[in-house]
Short mmCIF file of C-alpha atoms and ligand atoms in Angstrom, two decimals:
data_model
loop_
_atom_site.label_atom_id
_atom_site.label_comp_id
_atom_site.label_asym_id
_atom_site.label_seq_id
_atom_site.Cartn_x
_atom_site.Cartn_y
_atom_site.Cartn_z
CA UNK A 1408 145.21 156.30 82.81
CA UNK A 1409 146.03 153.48 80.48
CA UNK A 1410 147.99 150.65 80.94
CA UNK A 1411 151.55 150.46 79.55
CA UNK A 1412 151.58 147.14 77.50
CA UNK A 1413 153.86 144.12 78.68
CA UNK A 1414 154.84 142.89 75.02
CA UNK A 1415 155.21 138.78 75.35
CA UNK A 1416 156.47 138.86 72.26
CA UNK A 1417 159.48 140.88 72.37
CA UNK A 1418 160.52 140.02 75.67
CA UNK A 1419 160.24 136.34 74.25
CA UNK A 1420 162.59 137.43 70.90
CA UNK A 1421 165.19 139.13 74.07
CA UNK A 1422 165.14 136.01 75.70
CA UNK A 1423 164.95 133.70 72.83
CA UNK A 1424 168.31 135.00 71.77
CA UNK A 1425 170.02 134.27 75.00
CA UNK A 1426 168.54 130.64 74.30
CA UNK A 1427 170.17 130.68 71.02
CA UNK A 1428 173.23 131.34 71.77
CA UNK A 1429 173.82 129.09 74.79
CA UNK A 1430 172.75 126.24 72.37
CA UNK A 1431 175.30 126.99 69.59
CA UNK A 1432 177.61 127.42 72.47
CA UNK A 1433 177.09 123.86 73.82
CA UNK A 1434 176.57 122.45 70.32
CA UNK A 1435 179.89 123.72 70.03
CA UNK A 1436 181.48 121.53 72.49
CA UNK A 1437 179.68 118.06 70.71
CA UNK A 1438 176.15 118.47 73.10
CA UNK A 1439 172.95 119.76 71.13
CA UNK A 1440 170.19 120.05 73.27
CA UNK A 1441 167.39 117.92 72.28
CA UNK A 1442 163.53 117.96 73.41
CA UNK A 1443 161.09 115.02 72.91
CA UNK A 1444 157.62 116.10 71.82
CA UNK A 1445 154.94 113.27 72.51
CA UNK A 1446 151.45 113.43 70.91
CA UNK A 1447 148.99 111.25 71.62
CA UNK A 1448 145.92 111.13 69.46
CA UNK A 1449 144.65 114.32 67.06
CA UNK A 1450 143.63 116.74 69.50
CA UNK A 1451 143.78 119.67 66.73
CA UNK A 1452 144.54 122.34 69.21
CA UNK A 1453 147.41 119.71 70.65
CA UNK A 1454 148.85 119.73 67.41
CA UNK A 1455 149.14 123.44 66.64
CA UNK A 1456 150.62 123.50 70.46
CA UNK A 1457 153.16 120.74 69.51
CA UNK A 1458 153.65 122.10 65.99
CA UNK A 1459 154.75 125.82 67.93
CA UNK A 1460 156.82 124.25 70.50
CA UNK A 1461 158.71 122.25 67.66
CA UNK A 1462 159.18 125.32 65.53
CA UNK A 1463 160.19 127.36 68.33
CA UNK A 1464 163.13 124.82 68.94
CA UNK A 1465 164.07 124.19 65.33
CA UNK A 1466 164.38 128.35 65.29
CA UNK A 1467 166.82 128.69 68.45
CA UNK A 1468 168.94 125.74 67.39
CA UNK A 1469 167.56 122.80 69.40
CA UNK A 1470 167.04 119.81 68.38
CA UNK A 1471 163.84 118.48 68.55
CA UNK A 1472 162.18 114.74 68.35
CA UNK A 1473 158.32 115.15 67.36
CA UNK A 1474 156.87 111.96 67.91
CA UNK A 1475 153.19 111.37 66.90
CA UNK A 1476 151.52 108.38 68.16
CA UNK A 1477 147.67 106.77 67.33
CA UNK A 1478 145.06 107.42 70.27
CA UNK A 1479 144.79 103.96 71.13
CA UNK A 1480 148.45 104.09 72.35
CA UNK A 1481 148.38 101.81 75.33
CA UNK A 1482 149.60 103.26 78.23
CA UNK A 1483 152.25 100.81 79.00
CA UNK A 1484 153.62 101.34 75.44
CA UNK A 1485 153.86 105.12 76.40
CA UNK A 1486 155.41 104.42 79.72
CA UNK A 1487 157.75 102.49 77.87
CA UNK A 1488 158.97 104.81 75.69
CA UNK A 1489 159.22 107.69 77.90
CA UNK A 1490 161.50 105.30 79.78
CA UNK A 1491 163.78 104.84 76.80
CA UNK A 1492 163.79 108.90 76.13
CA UNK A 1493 165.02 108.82 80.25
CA UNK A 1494 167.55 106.70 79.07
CA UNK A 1495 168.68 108.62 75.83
CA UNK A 1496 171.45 110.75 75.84
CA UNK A 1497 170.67 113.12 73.17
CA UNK A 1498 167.34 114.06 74.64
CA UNK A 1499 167.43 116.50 77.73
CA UNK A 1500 163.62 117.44 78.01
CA UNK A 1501 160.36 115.05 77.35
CA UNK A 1502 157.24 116.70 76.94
CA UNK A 1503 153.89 114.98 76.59
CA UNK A 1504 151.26 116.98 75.02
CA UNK A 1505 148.28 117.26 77.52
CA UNK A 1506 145.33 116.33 77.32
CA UNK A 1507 145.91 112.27 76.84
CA UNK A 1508 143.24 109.72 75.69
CA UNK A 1509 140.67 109.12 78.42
CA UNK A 1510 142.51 105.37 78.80
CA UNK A 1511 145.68 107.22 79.86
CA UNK A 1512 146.57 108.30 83.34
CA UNK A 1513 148.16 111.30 82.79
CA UNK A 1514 149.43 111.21 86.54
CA UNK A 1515 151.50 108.10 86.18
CA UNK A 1516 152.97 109.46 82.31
CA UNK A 1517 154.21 112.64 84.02
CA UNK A 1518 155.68 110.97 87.13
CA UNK A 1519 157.32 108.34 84.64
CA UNK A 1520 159.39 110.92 83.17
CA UNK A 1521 162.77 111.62 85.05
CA UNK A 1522 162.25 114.50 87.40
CA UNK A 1523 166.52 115.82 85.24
CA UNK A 1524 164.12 116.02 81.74
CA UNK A 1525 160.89 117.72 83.31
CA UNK A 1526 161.21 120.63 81.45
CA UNK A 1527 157.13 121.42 81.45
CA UNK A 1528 157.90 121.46 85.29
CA UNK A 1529 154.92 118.92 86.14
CA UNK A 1530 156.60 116.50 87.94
CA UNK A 1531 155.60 115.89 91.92
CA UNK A 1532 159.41 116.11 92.36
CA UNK A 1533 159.84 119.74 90.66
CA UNK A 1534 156.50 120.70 92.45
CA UNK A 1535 157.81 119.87 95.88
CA UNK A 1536 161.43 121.68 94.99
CA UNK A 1537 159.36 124.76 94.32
CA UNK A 1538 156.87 124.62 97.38
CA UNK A 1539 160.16 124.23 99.75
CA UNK A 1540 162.46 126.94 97.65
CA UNK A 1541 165.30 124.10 95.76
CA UNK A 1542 166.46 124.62 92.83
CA UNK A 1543 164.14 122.42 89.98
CA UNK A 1544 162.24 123.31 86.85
CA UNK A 1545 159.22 125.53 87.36
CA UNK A 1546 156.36 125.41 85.21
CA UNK A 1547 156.74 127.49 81.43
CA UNK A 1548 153.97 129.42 82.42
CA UNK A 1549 154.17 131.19 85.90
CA UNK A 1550 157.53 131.19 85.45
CA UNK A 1551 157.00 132.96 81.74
CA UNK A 1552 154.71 135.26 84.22
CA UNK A 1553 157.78 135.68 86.24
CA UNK A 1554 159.78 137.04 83.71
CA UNK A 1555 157.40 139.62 82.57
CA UNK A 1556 156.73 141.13 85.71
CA UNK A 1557 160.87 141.28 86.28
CA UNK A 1558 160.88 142.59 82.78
CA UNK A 1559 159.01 145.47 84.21
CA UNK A 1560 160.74 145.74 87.16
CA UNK A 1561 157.81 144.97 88.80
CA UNK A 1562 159.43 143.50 92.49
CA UNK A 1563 156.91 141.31 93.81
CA UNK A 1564 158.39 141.74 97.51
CA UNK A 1565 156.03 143.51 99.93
CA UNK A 1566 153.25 143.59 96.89
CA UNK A 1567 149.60 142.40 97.37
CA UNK A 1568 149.17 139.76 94.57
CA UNK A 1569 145.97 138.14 93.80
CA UNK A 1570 146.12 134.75 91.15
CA UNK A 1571 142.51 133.78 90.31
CA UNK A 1572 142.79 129.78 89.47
CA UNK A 1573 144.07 127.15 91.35
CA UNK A 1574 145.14 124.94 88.96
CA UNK A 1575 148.48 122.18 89.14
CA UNK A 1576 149.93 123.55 86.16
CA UNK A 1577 149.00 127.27 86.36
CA UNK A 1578 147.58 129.17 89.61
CA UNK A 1579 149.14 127.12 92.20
CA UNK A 1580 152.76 127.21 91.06
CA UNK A 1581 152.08 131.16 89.87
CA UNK A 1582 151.57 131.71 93.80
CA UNK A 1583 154.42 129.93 95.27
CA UNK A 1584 156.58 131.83 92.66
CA UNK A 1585 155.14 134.88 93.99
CA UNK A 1586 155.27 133.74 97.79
CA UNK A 1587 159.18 132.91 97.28
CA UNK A 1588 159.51 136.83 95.42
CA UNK A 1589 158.14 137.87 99.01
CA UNK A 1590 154.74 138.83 97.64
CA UNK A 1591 151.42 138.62 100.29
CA UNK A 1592 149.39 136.08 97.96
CA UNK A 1593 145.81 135.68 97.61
CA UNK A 1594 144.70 132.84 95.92
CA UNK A 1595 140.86 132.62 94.85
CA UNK A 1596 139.16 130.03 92.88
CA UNK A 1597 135.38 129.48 92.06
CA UNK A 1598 134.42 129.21 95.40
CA UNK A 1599 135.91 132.51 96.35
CA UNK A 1600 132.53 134.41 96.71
CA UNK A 1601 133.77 138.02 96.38
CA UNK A 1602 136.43 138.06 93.91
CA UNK A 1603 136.13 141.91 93.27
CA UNK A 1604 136.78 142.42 97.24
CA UNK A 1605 139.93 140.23 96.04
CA UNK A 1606 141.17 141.86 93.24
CA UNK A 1607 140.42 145.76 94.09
CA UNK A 1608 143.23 145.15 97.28
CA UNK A 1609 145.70 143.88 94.51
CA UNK A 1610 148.89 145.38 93.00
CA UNK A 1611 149.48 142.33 90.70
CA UNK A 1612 146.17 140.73 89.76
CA UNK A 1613 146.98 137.00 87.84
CA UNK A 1614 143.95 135.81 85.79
CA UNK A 1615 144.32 132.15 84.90
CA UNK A 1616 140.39 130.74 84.71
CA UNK A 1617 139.96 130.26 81.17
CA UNK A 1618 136.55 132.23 81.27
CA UNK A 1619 136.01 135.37 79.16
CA UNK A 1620 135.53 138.77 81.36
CA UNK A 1621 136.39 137.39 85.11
CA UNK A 1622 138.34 140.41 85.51
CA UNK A 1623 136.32 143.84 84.99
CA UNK A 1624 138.05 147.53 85.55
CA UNK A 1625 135.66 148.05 88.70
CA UNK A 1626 137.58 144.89 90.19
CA UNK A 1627 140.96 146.11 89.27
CA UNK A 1628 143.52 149.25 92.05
CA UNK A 1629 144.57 152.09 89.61
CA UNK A 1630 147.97 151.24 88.88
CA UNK A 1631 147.82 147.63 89.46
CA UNK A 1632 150.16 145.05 87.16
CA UNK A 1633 147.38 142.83 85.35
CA UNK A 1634 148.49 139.57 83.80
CA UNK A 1635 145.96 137.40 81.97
CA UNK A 1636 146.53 133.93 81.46
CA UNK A 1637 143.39 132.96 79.88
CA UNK A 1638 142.65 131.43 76.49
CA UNK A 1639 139.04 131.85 75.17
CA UNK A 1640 137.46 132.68 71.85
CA UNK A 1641 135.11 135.77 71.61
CA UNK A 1642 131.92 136.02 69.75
CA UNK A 1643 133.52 136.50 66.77
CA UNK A 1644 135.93 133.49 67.38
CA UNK A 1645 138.99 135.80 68.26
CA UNK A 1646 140.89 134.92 70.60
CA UNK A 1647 140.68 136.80 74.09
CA UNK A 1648 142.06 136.74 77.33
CA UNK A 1649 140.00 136.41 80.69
CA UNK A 1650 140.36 140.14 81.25
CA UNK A 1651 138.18 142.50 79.92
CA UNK A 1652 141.61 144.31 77.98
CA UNK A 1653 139.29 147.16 77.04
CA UNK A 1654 138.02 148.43 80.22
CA UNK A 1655 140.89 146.86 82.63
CA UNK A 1656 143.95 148.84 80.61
CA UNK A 1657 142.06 152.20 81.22
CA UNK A 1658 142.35 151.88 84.79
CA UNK A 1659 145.49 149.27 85.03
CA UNK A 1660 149.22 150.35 85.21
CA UNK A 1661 150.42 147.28 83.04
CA UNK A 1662 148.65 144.77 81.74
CA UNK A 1663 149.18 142.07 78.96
CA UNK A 1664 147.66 141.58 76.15
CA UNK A 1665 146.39 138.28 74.25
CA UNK A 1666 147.28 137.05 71.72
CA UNK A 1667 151.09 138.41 72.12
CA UNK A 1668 150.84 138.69 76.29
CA UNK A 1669 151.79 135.45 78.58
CA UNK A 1670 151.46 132.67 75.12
CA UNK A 1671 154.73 133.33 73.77
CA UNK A 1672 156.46 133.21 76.53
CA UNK A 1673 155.28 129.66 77.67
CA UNK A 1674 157.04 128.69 74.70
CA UNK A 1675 160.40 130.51 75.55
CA UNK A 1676 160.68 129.20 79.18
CA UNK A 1677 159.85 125.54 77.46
CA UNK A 1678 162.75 126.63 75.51
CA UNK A 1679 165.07 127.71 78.70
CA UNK A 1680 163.91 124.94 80.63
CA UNK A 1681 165.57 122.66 77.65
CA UNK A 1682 168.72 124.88 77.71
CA UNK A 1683 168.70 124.64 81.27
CA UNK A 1684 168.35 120.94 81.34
CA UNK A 1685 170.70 120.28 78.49
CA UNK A 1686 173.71 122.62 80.35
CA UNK A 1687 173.31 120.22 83.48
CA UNK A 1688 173.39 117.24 81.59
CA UNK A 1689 176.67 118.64 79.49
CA UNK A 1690 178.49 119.72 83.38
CA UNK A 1691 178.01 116.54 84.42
CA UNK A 1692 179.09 114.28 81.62
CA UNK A 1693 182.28 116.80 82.06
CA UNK A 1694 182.59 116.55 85.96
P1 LIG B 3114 141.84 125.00 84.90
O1 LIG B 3114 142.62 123.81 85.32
O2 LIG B 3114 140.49 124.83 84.30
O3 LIG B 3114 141.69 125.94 86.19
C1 LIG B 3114 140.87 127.06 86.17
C2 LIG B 3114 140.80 127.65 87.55
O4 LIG B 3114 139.91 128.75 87.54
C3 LIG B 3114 140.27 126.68 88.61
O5 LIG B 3114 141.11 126.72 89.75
C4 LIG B 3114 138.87 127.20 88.91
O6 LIG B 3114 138.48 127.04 90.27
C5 LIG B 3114 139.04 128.68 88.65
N1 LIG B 3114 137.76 129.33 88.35
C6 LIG B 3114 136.79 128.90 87.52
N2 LIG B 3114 135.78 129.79 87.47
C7 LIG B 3114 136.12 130.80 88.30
C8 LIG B 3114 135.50 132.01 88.69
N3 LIG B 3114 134.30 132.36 88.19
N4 LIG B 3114 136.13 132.80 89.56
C9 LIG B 3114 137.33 132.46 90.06
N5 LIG B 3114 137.98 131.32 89.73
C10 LIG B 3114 137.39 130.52 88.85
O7 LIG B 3114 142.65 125.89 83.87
P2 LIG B 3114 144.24 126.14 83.71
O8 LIG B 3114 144.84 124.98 83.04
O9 LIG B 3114 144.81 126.67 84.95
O10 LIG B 3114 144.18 127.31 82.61
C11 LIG B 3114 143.52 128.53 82.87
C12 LIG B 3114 143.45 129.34 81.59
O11 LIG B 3114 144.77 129.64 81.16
C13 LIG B 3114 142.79 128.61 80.42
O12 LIG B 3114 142.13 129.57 79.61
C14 LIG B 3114 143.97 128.05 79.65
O13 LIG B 3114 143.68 127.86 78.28
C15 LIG B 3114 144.95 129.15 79.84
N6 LIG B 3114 146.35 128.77 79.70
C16 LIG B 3114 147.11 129.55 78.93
C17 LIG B 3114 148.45 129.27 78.79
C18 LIG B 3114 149.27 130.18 77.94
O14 LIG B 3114 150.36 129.81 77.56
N7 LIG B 3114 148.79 131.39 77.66
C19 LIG B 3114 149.01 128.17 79.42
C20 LIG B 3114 148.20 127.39 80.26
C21 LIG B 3114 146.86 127.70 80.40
P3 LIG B 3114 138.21 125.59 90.92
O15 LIG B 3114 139.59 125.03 91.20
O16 LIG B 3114 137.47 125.90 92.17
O17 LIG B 3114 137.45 124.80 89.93
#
């Protein structure tokens, strides 16, 4: 068998679209949705990050405020300014560009920002409405994962699905999205000693380790819906996934590829998080 491909980039051009036209639609009536993009220091894989993100929202017709700031940024003056984007009416999502400058606690900057403009989803406040099932913004991501699998029609309910990584901004949410579809979820993480035993029991297998090859087709049920987070650079500097897309599609059902698999659509839920954030903002300067 091989794997039908989930195509991140088309499903991101579908939704996208929809993005596109509920911002012209509320530009219309006097509100453009606006994201702040904060980057501190010259990370150079930060700034092709923040330079997609702000092209991304420049091409669906949001506004966006790229701010680039010097690495010895204190972290008051950051605080600070976060506050006044808070405050700022034109603005309805901050983002600060992770990693920050050793000197910077990145816990405090992401807690700083108000939990209505947390459009990357970080915030302990959108964490806890997403462990207890509210309504808040989930992280671009899992939530991009989401999408794909529903794109598929891929119904987690009643589905064995295995994420591999437990991280804040990746594994864990991807699992409690998964738990509240009514999936049984298996979470392993490098102290999971038998991650095959894992994975072969899985119909959706989640790879988010950011190590080439953690995922083999021996580990992987014929059939199964692979999604593959990772981000790595092969031998030959390409870059690759953490499945091994070779061997894993002959014996997957779907599976997605990178580049063109779960990337684009971070960007595109950064993009509906915006809408989203900007469309609550605009109901309740009407109500
Ligand atoms: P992270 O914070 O480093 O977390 C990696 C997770 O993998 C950890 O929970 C770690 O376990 C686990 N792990 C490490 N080695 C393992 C092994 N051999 N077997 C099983 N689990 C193992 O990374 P992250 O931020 O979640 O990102 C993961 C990957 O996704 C990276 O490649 C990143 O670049 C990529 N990424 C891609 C996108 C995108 O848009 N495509 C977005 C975000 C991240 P412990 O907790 O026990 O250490």
């Amino acid at each position: 068998m091989t794997a039908q491909l989930i195509d991140g980039i088309a499903l991101s051009r579908q939704l996208r679209a929809d993005v596109a036209a509920r911002a012209a639609a509320l530009a219309a009536r006097g509100h453009k949705p606006g994201l702040a993009v904060l980057l501190v220091g010259d990370d150079p894989a930060s700034q092709v990050y923040v330079r997609n993100k702000v092209r991304a929202c420049e091409e669906s017709g949001l506004h966006s405020l790229l701010e680039r700031h010097p690495a010895t940024l204190t972290e008051a003056a950051l605080l600070a300014r976060i506050e006044q984007l808070n405050a700022d009416p034109a603005i309805h999502g901050i983002l600060v560009q992770l990693p920050l400058p050793a000197h910077i606690d990145a816990h405090k900057v992401i807690e700083t920002i108000s939990p209505a403009k947390d459009v990357d989803g970080f915030h302990v406040a959108s964490a806890g409405a997403l462990m207890v099932g509210q309504p808040g913004f989930r992280p671009c991501t899992p939530y991009g994962c989401m999408k794909m699998l529903e794109s598929i029609g891929c119904d987690p309910r009643g589905k064995h699905a295995v994420v591999i990584g437990r991280s804040n901004i990746v594994g864990k949410p991807m699992a409690m999205l998964l738990l509240q579809a009514s999936a049984t979820v298996t979470i392993c993480h490098s102290a999971t000693p038998d991650l095959a035993a894992f994975t072969r029991q899985a119909d959706i297998v989640v790879a988010a380790v950011g190590k080439r090859n953690v995922l083999t087709a021996e580990m992987v049920k014929p059939g199964a819906v692979v999604i593959d987070v990772g981000m790595n650079r092969d031998d030959a500097g390409k870059l690759c996934g953490d499945v091994d897309f070779t061997g894993v599609r002959e014996v997957a059902g779907w599976i997605t590829p990178v580049p063109g698999g779960v990337g684009p659509m971070t960007i595109t839920m950064l993009l509906v998080n915006t809408i989203e954030a900007a469309e609550r903002a605009a109901a309740g300067a009407a109500g």
